[in-house]
XYZ file of C-alpha atoms in Angstrom:
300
model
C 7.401 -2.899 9.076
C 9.518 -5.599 11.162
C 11.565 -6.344 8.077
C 12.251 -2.890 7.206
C 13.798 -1.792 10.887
C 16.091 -2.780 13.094
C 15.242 -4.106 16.487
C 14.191 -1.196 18.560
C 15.353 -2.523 22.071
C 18.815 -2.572 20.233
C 18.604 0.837 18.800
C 17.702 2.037 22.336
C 20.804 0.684 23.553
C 22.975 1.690 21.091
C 21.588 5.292 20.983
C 22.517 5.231 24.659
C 25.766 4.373 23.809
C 26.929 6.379 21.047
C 25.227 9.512 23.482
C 27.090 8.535 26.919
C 30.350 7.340 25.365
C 30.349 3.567 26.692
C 28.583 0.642 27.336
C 28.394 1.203 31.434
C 27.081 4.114 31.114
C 24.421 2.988 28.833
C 23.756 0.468 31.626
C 23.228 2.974 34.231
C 21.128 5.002 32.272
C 18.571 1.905 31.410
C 18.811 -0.276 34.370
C 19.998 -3.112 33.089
C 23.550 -5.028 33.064
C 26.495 -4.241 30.857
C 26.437 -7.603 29.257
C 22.968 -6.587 28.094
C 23.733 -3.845 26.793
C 26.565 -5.341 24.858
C 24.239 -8.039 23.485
C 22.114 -5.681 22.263
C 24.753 -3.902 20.168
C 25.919 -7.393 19.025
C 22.404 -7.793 17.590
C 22.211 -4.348 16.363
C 25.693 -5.248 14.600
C 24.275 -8.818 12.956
C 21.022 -7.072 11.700
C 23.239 -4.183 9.731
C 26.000 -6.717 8.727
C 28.964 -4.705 9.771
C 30.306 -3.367 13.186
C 29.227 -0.066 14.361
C 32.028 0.817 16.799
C 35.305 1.440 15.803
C 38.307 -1.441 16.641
C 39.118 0.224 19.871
C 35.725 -0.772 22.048
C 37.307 1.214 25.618
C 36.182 4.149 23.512
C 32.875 3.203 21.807
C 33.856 5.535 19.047
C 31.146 4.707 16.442
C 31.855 4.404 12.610
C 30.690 8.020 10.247
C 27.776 5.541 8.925
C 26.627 4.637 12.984
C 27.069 8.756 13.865
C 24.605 9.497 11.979
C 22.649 6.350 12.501
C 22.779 7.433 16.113
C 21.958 10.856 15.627
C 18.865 10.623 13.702
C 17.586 7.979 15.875
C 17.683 10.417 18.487
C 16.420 12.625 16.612
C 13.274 9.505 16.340
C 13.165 8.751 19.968
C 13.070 12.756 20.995
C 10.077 13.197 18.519
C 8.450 10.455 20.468
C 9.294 11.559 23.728
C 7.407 14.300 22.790
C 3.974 13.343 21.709
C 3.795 10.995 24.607
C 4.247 14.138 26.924
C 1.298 15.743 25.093
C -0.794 12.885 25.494
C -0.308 12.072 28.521
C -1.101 15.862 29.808
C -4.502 15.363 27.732
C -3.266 19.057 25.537
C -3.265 19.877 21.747
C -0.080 20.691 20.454
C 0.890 23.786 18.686
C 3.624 22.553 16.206
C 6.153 24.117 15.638
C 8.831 23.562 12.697
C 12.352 24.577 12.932
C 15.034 24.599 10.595
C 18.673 24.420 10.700
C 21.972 23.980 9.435
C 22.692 20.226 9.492
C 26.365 20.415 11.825
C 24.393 22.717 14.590
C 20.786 20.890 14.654
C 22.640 17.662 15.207
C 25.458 18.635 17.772
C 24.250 20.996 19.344
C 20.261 22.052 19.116
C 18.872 18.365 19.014
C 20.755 17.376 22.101
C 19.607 20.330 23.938
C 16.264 21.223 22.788
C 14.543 18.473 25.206
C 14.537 20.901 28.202
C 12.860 23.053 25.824
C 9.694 20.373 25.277
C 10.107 19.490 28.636
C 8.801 23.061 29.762
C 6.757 23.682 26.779
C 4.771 20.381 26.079
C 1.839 22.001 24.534
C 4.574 22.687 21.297
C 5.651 19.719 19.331
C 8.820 20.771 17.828
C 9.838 19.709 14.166
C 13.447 20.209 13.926
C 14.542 19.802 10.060
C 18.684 19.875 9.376
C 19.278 21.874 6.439
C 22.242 21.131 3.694
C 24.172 24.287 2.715
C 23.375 23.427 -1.103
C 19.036 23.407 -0.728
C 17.496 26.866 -0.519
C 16.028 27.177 2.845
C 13.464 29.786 1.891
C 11.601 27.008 0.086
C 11.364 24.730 2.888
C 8.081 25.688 5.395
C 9.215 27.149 8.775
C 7.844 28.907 11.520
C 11.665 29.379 12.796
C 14.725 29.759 10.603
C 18.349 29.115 12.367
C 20.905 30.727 9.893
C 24.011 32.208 9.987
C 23.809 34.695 6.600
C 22.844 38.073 8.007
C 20.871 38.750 5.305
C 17.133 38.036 5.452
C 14.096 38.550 3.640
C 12.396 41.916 4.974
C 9.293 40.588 6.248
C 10.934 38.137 8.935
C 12.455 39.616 11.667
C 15.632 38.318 13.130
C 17.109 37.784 16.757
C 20.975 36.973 16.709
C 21.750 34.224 19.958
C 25.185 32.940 19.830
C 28.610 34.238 17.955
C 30.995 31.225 17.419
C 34.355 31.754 17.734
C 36.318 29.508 15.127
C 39.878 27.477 16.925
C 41.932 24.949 15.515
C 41.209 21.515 17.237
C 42.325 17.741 16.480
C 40.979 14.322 18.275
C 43.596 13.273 20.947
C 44.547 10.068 18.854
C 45.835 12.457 16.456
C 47.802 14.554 18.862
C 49.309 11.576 20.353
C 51.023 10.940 17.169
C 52.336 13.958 16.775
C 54.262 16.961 18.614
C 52.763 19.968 17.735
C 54.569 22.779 19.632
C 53.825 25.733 17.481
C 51.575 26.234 14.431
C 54.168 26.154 12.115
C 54.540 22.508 12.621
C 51.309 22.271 10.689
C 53.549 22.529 7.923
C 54.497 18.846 8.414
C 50.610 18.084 8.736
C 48.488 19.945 6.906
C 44.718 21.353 8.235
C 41.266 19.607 6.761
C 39.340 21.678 4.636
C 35.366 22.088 3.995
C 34.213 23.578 1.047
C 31.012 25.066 3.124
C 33.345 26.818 5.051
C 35.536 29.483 2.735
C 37.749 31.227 4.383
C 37.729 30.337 8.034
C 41.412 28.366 7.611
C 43.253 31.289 6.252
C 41.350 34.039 8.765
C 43.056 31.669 11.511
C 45.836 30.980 9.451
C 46.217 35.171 9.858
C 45.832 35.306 13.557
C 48.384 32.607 14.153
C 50.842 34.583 11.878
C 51.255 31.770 9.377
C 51.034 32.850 5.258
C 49.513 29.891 4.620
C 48.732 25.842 5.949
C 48.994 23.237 3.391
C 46.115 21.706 2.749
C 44.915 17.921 4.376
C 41.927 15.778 3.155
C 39.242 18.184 1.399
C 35.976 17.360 1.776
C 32.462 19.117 0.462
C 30.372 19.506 3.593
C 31.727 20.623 7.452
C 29.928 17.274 9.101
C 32.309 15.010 6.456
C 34.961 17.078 7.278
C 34.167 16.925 11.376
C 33.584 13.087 11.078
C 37.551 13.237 9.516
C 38.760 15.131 12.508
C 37.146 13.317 14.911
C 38.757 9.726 13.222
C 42.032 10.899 14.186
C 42.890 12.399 10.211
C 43.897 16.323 11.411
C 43.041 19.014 12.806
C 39.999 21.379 11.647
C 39.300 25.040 11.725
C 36.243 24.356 13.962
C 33.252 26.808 15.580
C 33.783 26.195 19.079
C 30.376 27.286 20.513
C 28.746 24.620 17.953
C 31.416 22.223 19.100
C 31.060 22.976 22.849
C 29.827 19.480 23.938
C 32.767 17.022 21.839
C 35.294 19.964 23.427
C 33.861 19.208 27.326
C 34.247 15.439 26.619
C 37.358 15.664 25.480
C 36.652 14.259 21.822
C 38.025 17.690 20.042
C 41.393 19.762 21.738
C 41.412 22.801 21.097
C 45.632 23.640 19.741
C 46.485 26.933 21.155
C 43.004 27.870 22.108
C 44.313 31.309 22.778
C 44.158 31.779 18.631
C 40.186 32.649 18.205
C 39.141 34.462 15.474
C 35.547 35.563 15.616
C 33.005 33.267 13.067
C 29.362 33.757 12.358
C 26.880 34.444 14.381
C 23.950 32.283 14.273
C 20.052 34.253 14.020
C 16.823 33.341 14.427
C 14.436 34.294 12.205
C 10.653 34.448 12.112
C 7.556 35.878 10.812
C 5.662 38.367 13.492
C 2.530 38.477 11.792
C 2.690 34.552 11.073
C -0.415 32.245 13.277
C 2.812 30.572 15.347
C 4.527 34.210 16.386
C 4.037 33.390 19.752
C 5.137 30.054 20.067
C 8.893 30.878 17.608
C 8.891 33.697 19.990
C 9.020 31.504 23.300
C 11.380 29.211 21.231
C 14.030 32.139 20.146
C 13.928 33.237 23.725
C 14.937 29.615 24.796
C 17.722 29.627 22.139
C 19.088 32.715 23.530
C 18.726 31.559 27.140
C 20.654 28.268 26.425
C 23.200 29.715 24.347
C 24.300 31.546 27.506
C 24.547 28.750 29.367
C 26.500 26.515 27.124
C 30.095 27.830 27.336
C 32.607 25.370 28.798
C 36.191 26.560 28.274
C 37.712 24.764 25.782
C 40.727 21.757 26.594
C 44.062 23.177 25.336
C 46.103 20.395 23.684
């Protein structure tokens, strides 16, 4: 087991890192010094054999490969969290499994749904991301997060949260550039995800442009996210998803004004199923939180 994973003092640090946005802060939060912190990432680094930060180390911007090294370790350390709770309040858990689209369990369900164990310790959540080519209805659930309207009869679904869809770019990719009107998109072009049909031309529409050539193409929305985040363009993006990058400044929104309405996301579950009472205290936490999570998005 040593072999096969990394040092776990050094995950914890890094983890703390990639969440927080820099190596002080990761400090704070784990009461140690800053050169600890940065010794563990060093160590982190030696044991992968390549760097896990981008060049610029004011930002701590981590590579694709350490997002989502980050993420599902996270994802590890939260599932932890949360059998230690049980068993330390001496209660049996009701689990419960949830399932998700991959781009809204990982930015922005995951980080969130700790306040949710917090207050509900007696269920373990399973949180599963789901990838737009499997077919979810094969995949055991007691809660189903999708944003297809149509459902199988016998589940009943609760919508929580519309997205609006803008048109946001990192800042290192505004910097370059002087965008003062979306028809200087011509000169840039807009990234494209195949999981995502349509949603460039319906705000293509709304901003009064016939069409946006096309930038980098890529075949799922987290590649395509990951692009826009390493400075390659701007992205069609569903803001309400996005909320937390847009309050730390990682996405700007470009004439945030230009919203066109995008899917709303709904939870499904079975009434009659054994864990109806326990999706039902979940949904009504989704729909709780989604209220609370609207920051106003950064104009560029």
């Amino acid at each position: 087991m040593s072999e096969r994973l990394p040092p776990l003092k050094a995950l914890v640090a890094f983890e703390s890192v990639v969440r927080l946005g820099s190596v002080t802060a990761a400090a704070e939060e784990l009461f140690v010094t800053h050169s600890a912190v940065s010794k563990q990432i060093a160590l982190l680094e030696g044991w992968m054999g390549q760097p896990l930060f981008r060049s610029n180390r004011k930002r701590m911007q981590p590579t694709a490969e350490a997002a989502a090294l980050a993420e599902v370790t996270e994802r590890a350390f939260g599932l932890i969290a949360e059998a230690s709770a049980v068993l330390r309040r001496g209660e049996a858990a009701e689990t419960l499994r949830v399932i998700a689209p991959s781009t809204f369990a990982m930015r922005w369900l995951i980080p969130r749904v700790w306040s949710f164990s917090r207050a509900r310790a007696p269920i373990a959540l399973q949180v599963r991301p789901t990838d737009s080519l499997e077919d979810w209805q094969e995949i055991p659930f007691d809660v189903a997060i999708r944003t297809d309207p149509r459902a199988p009869r016998h589940l009943e679904a609760r919508p929580f949260l519309a997205e609006t869809l803008v048109l946001a770019a990192a800042p290192r990719f505004l910097a370059a550039r002087r965008l003062a009107a979306p028809r200087d998109l011509a000169a840039t072009g807009v990234i494209r995800a195949a999981t995502r049909p349509g949603q460039l031309e319906a705000w293509s529409a709304a901003a009064g442009l016939d069409r946006i050539p096309d930038g980098p193409s890529f075949p799922h929305f987290y590649l395509a996210l990951e692009a826009a985040l390493a400075g390659e363009g701007p992205l069609v993006s569903p803001f309400e998803t996005l909320c937390d990058l847009f309050a730390k400044g990682e996405l700007v929104a470009l004439w945030p004004d230009i919203r066109v309405a995008g899917p709303t996301h709904v939870a499904l579950f079975d009434a009659a199923a054994p864990h109806a009472g326990a999706a039902e205290a979940f949904i009504d936490w989704l729909t709780a939180t989604a209220g609370e999570s609207r920051p106003a998005a950064k104009a560029a």
